[in-house]
Each structure stands twice: as structure tokens, then as C-alpha cells.
Coordinates of C-alpha atoms in Angstrom, one line a residue:
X1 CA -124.8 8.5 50.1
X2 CA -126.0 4.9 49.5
X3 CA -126.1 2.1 53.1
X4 CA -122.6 1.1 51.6
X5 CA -121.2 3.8 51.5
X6 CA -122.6 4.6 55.7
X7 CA -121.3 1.3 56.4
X8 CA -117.7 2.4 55.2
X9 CA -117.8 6.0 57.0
X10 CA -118.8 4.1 60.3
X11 CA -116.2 1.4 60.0
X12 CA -113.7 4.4 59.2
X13 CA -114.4 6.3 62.1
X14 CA -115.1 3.7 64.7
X15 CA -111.4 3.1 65.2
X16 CA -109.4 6.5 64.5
X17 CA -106.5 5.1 65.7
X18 CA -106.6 2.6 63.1
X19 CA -107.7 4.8 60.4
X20 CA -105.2 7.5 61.4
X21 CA -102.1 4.8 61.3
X22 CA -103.0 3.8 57.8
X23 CA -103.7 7.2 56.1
X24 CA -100.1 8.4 57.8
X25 CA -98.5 5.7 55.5
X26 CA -99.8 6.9 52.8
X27 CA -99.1 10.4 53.9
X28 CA -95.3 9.6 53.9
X29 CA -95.2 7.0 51.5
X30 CA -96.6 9.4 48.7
X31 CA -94.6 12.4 49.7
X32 CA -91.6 10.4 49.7
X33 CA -92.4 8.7 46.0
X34 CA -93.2 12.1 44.7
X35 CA -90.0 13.8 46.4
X36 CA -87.6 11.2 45.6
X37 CA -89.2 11.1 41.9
X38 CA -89.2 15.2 41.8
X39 CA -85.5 15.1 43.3
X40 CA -84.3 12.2 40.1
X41 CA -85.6 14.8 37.0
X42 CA -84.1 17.7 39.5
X43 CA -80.5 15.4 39.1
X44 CA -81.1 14.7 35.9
X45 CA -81.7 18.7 34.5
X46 CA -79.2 19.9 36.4
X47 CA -76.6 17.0 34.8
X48 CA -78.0 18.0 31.6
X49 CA -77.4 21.6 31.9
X50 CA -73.8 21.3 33.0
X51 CA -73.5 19.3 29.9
X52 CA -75.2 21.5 27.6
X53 CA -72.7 24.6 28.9
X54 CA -69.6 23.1 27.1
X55 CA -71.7 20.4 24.7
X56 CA -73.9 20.5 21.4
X57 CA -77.0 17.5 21.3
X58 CA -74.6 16.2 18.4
X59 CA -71.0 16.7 17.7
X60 CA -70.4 16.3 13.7
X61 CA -66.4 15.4 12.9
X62 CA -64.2 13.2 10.8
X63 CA -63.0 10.1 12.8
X64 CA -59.9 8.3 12.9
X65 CA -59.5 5.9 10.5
X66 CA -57.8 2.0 10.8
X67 CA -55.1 1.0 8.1
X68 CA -56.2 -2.1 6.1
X69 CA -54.5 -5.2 5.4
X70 CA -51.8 -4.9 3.2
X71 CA -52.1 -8.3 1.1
X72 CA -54.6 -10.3 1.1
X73 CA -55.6 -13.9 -0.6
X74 CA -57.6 -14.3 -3.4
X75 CA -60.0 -16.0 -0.8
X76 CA -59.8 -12.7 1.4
X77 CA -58.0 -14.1 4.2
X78 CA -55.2 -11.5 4.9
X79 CA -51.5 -12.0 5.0
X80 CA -49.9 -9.1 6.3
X81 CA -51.9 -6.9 8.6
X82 CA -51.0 -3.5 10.4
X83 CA -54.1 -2.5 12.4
X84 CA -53.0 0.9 13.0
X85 CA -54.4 4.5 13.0
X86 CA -53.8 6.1 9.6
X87 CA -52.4 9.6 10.3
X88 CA -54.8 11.6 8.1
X89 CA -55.8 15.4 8.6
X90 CA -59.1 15.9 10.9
X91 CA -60.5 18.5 8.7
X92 CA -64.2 18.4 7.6
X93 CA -64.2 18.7 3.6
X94 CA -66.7 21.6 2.2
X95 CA -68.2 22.5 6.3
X96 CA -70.9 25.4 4.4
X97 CA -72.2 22.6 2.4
X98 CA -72.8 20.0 4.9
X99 CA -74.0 23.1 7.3
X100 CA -76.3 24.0 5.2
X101 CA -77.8 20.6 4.9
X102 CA -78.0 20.0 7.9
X103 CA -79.9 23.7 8.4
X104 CA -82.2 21.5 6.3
X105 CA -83.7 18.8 8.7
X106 CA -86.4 19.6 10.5
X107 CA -85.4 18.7 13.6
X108 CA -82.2 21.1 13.7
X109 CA -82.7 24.4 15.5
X110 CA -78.3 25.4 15.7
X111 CA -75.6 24.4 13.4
X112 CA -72.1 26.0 14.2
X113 CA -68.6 25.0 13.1
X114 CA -66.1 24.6 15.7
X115 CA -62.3 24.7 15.9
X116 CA -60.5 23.1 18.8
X117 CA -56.8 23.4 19.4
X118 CA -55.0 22.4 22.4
X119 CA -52.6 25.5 23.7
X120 CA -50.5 26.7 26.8
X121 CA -51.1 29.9 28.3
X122 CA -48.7 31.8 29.0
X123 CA -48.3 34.6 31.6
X124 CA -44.6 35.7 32.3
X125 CA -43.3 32.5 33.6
X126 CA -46.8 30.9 34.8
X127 CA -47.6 28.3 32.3
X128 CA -50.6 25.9 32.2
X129 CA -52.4 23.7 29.4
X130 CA -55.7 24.3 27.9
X131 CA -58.2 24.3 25.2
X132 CA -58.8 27.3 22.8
X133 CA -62.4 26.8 21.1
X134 CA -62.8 28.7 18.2
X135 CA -65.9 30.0 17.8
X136 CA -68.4 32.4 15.5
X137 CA -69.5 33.9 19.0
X138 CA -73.5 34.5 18.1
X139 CA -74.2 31.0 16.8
X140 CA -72.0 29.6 19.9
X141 CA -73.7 31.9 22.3
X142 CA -77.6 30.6 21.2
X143 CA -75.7 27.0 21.0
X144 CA -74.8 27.1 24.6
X145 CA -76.1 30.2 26.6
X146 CA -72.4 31.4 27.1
X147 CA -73.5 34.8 28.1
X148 CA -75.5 33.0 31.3
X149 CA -72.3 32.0 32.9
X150 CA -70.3 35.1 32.2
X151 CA -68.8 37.1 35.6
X152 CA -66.7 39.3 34.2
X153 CA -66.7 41.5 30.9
X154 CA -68.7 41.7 27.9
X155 CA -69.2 38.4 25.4
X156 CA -70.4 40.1 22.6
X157 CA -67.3 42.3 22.3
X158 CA -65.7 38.9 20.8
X159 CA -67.5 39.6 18.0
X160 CA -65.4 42.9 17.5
X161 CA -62.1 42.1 18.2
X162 CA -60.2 39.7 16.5
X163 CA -57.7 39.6 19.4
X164 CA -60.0 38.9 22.0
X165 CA -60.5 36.0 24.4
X166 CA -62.8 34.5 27.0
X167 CA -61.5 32.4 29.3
X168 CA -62.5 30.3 32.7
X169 CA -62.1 31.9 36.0
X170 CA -60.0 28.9 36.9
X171 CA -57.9 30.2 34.7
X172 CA -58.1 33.8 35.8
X173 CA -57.2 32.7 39.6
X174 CA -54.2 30.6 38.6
X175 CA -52.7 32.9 36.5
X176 CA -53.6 36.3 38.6
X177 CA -55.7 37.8 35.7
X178 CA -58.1 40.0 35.0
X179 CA -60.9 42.4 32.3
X180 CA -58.2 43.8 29.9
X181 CA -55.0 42.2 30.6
X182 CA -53.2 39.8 28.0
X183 CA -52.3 36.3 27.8
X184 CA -50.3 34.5 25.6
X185 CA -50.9 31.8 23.9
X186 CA -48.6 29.4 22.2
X187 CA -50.3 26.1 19.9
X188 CA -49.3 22.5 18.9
X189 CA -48.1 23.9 15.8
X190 CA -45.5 26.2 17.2
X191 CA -47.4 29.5 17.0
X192 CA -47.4 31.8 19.4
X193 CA -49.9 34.7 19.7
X194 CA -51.2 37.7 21.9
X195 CA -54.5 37.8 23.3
X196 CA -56.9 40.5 25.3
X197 CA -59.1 39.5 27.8
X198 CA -62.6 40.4 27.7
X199 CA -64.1 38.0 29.5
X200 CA -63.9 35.3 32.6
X201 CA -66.7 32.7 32.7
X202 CA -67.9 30.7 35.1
X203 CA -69.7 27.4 34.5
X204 CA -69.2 25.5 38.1
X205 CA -67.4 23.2 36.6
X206 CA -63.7 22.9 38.0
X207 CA -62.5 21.2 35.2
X208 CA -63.7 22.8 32.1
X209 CA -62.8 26.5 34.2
X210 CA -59.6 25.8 34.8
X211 CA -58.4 25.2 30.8
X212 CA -61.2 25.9 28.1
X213 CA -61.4 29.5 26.5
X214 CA -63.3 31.0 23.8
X215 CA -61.7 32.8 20.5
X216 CA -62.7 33.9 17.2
X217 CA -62.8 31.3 14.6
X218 CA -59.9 32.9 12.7
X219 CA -57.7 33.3 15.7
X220 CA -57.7 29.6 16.4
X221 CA -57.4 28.6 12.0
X222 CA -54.0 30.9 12.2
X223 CA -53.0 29.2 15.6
X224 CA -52.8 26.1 14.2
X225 CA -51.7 27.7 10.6
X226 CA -54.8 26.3 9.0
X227 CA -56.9 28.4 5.8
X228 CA -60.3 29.7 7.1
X229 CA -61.8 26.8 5.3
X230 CA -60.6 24.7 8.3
X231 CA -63.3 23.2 10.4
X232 CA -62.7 20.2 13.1
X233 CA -66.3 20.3 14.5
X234 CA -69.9 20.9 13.3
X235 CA -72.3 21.3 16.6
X236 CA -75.7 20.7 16.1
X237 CA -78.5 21.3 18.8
X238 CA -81.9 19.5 18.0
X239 CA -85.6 20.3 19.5
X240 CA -85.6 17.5 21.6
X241 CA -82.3 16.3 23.1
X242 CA -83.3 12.9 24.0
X243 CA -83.7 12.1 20.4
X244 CA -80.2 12.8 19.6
X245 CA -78.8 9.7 19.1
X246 CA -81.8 8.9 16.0
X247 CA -80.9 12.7 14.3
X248 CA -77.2 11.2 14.7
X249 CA -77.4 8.6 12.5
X250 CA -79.4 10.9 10.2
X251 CA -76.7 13.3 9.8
X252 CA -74.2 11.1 9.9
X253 CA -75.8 8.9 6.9
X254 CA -76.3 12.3 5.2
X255 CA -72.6 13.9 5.8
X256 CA -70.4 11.2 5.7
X257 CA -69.0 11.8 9.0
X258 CA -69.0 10.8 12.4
X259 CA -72.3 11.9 14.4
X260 CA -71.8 11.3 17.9
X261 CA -75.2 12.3 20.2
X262 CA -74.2 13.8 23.5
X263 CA -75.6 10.7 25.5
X264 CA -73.1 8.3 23.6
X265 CA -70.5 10.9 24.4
X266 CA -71.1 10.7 28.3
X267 CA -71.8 7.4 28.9
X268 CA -70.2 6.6 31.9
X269 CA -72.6 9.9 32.7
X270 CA -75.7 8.4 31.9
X271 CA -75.2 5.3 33.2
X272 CA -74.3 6.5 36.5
X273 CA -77.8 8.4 36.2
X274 CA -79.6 5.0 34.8
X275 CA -78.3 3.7 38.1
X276 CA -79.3 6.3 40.0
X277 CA -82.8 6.3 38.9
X278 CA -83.5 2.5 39.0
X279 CA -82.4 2.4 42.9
X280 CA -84.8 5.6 43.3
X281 CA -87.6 4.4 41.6
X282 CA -87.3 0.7 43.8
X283 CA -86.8 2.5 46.7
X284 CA -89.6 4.9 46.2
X285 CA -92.3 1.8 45.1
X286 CA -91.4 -0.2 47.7
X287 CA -92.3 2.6 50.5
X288 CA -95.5 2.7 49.0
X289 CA -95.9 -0.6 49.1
X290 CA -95.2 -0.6 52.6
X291 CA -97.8 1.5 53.1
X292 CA -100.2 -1.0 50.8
X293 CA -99.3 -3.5 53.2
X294 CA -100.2 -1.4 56.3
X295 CA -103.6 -0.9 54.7
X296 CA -104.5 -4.3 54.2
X297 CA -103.4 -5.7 57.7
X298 CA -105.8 -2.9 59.0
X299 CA -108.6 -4.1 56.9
X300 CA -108.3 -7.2 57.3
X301 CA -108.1 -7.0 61.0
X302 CA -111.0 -4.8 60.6
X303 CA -112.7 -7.8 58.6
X304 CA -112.0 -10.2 61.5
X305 CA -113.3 -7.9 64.5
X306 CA -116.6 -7.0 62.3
X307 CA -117.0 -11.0 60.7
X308 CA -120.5 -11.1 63.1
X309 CA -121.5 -7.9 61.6
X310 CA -120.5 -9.5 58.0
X311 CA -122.9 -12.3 58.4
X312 CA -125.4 -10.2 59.9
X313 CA -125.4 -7.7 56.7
X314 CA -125.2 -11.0 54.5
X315 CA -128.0 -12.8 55.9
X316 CA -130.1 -9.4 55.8
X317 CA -130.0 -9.9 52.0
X318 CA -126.4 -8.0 51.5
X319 CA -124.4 -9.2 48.3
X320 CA -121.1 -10.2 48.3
X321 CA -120.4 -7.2 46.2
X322 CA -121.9 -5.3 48.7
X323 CA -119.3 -6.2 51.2
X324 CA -116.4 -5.8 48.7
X325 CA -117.7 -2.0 48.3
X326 CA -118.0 -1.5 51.9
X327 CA -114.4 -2.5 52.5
X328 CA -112.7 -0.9 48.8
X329 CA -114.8 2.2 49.9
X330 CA -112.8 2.4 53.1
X331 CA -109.9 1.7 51.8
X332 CA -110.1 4.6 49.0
X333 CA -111.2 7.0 51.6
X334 CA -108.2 6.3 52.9
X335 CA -105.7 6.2 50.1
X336 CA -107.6 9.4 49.0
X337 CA -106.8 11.1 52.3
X338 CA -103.5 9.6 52.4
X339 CA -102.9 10.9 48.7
X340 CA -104.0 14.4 50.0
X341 CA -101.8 14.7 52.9
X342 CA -98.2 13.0 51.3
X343 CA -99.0 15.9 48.4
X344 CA -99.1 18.7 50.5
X345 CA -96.3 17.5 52.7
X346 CA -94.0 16.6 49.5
X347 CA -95.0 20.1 48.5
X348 CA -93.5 21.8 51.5
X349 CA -90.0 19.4 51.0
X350 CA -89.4 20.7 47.7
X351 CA -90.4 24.4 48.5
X352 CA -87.5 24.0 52.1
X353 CA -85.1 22.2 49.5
X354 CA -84.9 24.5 47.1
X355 CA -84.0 27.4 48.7
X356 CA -80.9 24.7 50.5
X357 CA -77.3 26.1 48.6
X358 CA -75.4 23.2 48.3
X359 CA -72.4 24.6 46.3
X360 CA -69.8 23.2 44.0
X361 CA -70.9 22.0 40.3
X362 CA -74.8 22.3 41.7
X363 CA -75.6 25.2 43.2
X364 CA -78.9 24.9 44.8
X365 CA -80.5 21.8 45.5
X366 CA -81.8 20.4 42.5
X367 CA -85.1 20.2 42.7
X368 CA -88.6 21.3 41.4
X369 CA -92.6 20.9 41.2
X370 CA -92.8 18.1 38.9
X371 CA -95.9 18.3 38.3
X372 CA -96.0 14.7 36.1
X373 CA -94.2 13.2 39.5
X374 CA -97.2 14.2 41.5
X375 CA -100.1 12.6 39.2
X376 CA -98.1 9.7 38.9
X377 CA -97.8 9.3 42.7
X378 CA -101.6 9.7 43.2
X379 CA -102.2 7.1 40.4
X380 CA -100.1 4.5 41.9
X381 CA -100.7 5.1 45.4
X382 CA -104.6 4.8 44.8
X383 CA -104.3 1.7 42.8
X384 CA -101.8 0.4 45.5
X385 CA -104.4 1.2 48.3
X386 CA -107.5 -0.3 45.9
X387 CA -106.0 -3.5 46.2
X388 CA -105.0 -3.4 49.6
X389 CA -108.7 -3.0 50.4
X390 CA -109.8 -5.3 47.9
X391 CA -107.6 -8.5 48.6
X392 CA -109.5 -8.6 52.1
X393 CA -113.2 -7.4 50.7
X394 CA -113.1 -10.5 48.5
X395 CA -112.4 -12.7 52.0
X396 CA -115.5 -10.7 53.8
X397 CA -117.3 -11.2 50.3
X398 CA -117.1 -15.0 50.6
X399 CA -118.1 -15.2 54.3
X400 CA -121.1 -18.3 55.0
X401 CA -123.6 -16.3 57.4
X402 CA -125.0 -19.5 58.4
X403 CA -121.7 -20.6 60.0
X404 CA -120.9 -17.5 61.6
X405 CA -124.2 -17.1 63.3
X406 CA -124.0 -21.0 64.1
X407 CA -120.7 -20.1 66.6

């Protein structure tokens, strides 16, 4: 250990009370950055999650289309317009072809096809709305984990029976069902057809629960008196989900259709979580900041209640850079030790939190060790507390001992 270094342990430990103010805001200002931080990711999986139970990273299907003008000029100007929405079937042309293509990029680990058609069910006079996905049930089931948020029965026994059905247990408590009973269902197109129960999921959320089900592919063609060519939806799930909107444009530029990533399907989604993590992230810096602040009032109060001692050291042949390290020195110790203590303490916030139920669409809190959260903290709040100590170090650095021993 060189004299500087002596010099900062003494100044450090002269005043405890000082020393102990300033490392406990950086105690609390780091364990709040890296709990607040840890607690945004712990949002935004648990968001992603509930929308990865019912969605695919890209949903591949043939859009409406706009009726052109009419007439038009020879200079293109048109006379007679009807902007309307051309009535066209929303059937995807040759789905094995553009499935297999798709198997074909790289970055595609699922392709499934999909039929959706909306349906009552029906259970002696109880009636409600709902949504029966038709499904091949092992690509669905690596698609979206279906078997995860199953309560009741056996998923794979969809595979088996062509009658089968899996339905929400929103559905199941409305309509008083349960394991081997039969529903009813009747389709847009008229068609009315008998259905076993095999299985009740759950997924925590209320609405998709209380009117989505799961059939066999060929159950929900003949509901809607389609051929077993007809497909309304291609799901595609990527390696990396944030990069679905890129793949998208990919597949759509390779298919023809409409490729919609799951973020541009759930905007209002993830702008609400844009929003959320711009007022945590502010909030979060400007704690630590805080803390920055208290560090340099302490030094610099330090610097004026040791300027004799300054001069002294200066005239006895000390460099200005000498100071500066004296005084960054003591303000690292204590960022370090600050750094330390808001770790461990954000540590035991997350382990309490955790284990805190909090119900509904969540379950348990949502939060975990991130582990990128906590490196992050320590780099900020050390380059925060660096500059805390330094802005007063360059003051003590520029000190005239002549002047100061003159008073």
C-alpha cells in the first residue's frame, strides 16, 4: 500500500459517520437499480410467456384486400372509387409448400398450420361464444407448451380421437363440465357437431379460458365445411423472438402473404411495457445519482475540513495527481463497499419476492437473479461514485499551498 493510498484509508476512517452515510446510499441506491431492473425483465418474461401460451413469434395468413378504383383517367387520376373490402376467401393457397419453405430458413425451429373458426358451445340450454383452434396437436403442443397448462385430462389423447376437445376451465366452470362429458358445438357455417372432452386447460388468462378450445385439424375443416386442404393460419416460432419482426418480412416476401411478428400484433402490449421500462430505468438512475450526489458533498466537505492538510502534503512535494488519487481512492473504497452491500441486500429482495403469490394472470411475483442487471449496477454505480470523488479531487488538486499556509 503506497502513502496515497494511507492517506485515503485515514481520511476514510477518521469520520465513520461520514463514511457510513455515503456507503449506505450506495447500499440502497444499487439494490434498488438492480431490483427494480431485475423486477422490469421479471415483467417483461412473464408478459412474454402469457403471450407465447395462445401466440406463435409470427402468424402467417392471407389479409383482406381493398377494392380498386373502378375507372380511372388516362392520367391515373380515378373517377369512380369504392374503397371497400373485397369479400374473398381467407384460405392460404398450397399451405405444405409454403410450410415446407419456410422449414427451410434457418432461423425457423416450428411451422404448424392452424384453423380458427368462431363457434357456440352448447350445453342443454347454456350457450356461450368461443373459438375452436384446429390443431395437428404435437406440432401445437412444441409450438406453445399446451401440455404445461393442462389441469385436467390427457392432451395427447387428441391425437387419437377425432371427436375430442380441449377446452378452458373458464369454460368448464360456466358450463358445469367436466373429463368425459360432451359439448356441442354449432359453427358460422351452420354445422353442428358433438364433441368429448378430454381436457380443461388453464393458462391464467381469464379471457382466452373462458372461450378458446383445441380440436383436431379435421374437426374444425368439416365445421366450417371446408376440404382438408383448408388452412387460415401458418404459426411459425423462430430461435430468437425479438427478431421476429425481420424473419416476418422474410417470410412474408417469400410466401406472398401477410407475416405479422407477435410484437406488431400486441402493440398496445409492448408499448405499455416500453413505458414501463423507461419510467423504471429513470427512476432507478436517478436514485443512484442521488447517491452520487451524496458522495461528493461528503468529499468535498471532506476537502474543505482537510484544505491545511492539502497544502501541507502539497508543499511537502505532493503532485496534484497525488491529491486527486487520495480523494478518487476514497471515493472508490466507498462505491466498492457500497456496490458490495446494495448486491447482497438486492439479493435478499428478490429471494423474499419470489416466494410472494400474487395471483391472477401472474402467479408469483415476477422476478429473478438477473444476473446481467447486477453487473450493470456495479458498473454504473462505480463510474457514478468515480466522478463523485473526482469532481472535488480536481478542486483539492488545484489548491496554492502558499495561500493556505499564508491564512
Amino acid at each position: 500500500m503506497n502513502i496515497n493510498s494511507v492517506i485515503a484509508k485515514t481520511y476514510i476512517f477518521s469520520n465513520k459517520k461520514l463514511t457510513a452515510v455515503a456507503v449506505l446510499g450506495v447500499v440502497l441506491g444499487m439494490s434498488i437499480y438492480i431490483f427494480m431492473n431485475s423486477m422490469m425483465v421479471g415483467f417483461d418474461k412473464s408478459s412474454n410467456a402469457s403471450i407465447f401460451k395462445s401466440n406463435s413469434h409470427i402468424r402467417l395468413y392471407k389479409d383482406d384486400e381493398i377494392s380498386k378504383p373502378l375507372i380511372e383517367e388516362k392520367n391515373g387520376i380515378p373517377i369512380i372509387i369504392n374503397p371497400k373490402v373485397v369479400p374473398v376467401n381467407n384460405t392460404i393457397i398450397n399451405p405444405n409448400l409454403i410450410i415446407e419453405t419456410i422449414l427451410k430458413q434457418k432461423e425457423v425451429t416450428v411451422v404448424t398450420p392452424q384453423v380458427n373458426s368462431n363457434v357456440f358451445f352448447n350445453n342443454g340450454k347454456s350457450q356461450i361464444s368461443g373459438l375452436a383452434v384446429g390443431i395437428k396437436p404435437d406440432e401445437a403442443n412444441l409450438m406453445y407448451n399446451i401440455k404445461s397448462f393442462m389441469v385436467e385430462g390427457n392432451f395427447d389423447l387428441l391425437k387419437s380421437n377425432p371427436n375430442g376437445i380441449v377446452i378452458g376451465s373458464g369454460i368448464s366452470a360456466k358450463m358445469n363440465l367436466a373429463i368425459n362429458d360432451n359439448i356441442n358445438l354449432t359453427s358460422s357455417k351452420g354445422v353442428n357437431r358433438t364433441f368429448k372432452i378430454i381436457g380443461i386447460f388453464k393458462t391464467n388468462n381469464s379471457n382466452t379460458d373462458k372461450t378458446k378450445s383445441y380440436i383436431n385439424l379435421s374437426a374444425a375443416q368439416q365445421l366450417l365445411k371446408e376440404g382438408t386442404s383448408y388452412i387460415t393460419d401458418i404459426n411459425i416460432n423462430i430461435t430468437n423472438p425479438e427478431n421476429a419482426e425481420e424473419v416476418a418480412k422474410k417470410i412474408e416476401n417469400l410466401s406472398g402473404y401477410k407475416a405479422e411478428g407477435w410484437k406488431q400484433a400486441n402493440e398496445t402490449l409492448m408499448a405499455a411495457n416500453k413505458m414501463r421500462k423507461m419510467i423504471i430505468t429513470f427512476v432507478s438512475l436517478t436514485i443512484l445519482l442521488v447517491a452520487g450526489f451524496g458522495i461528493y458533498n461528503i468529499l468535498n466537505m471532506t476537502v474543505s475540513q482537510k484544505i491545511n492538510d492539502i497544502a501541507i502534503l502539497k508543499a511537502m512535494g505532493f503532485k496534484g495527481r497525488d491529491v486527486i488519487r487520495i480523494f478518487v481512492t476514497q471515493a472508490v473504497s466507498i462505491g466498492i463497499m457500497g456496490v458490495f452491500g446494495g448486491m447482497i441486500l438486492a439479493t435478499i429482495l428478490i429471494t423474499i419476492l419470489k416466494k410472494v403469490y400474487v395471483g391472477g394472470d401472474i402467479g408469483y411475483f415476477p422476478i429473478d437473479y438477473e444476473i446481467k442487471k447486477f453487473v450493470q449496477g456495479v458498473g454504473i454505480g462505480l463510474v457514478i461514485t468515480f466522478f463523485a470523488g473526482y469532481i472535488p479531487a480536481k478542486k483539492a488538486a488545484n489548491v496554492d499551498p502558499v495561500e493556505i499556509l499564508r491564512k
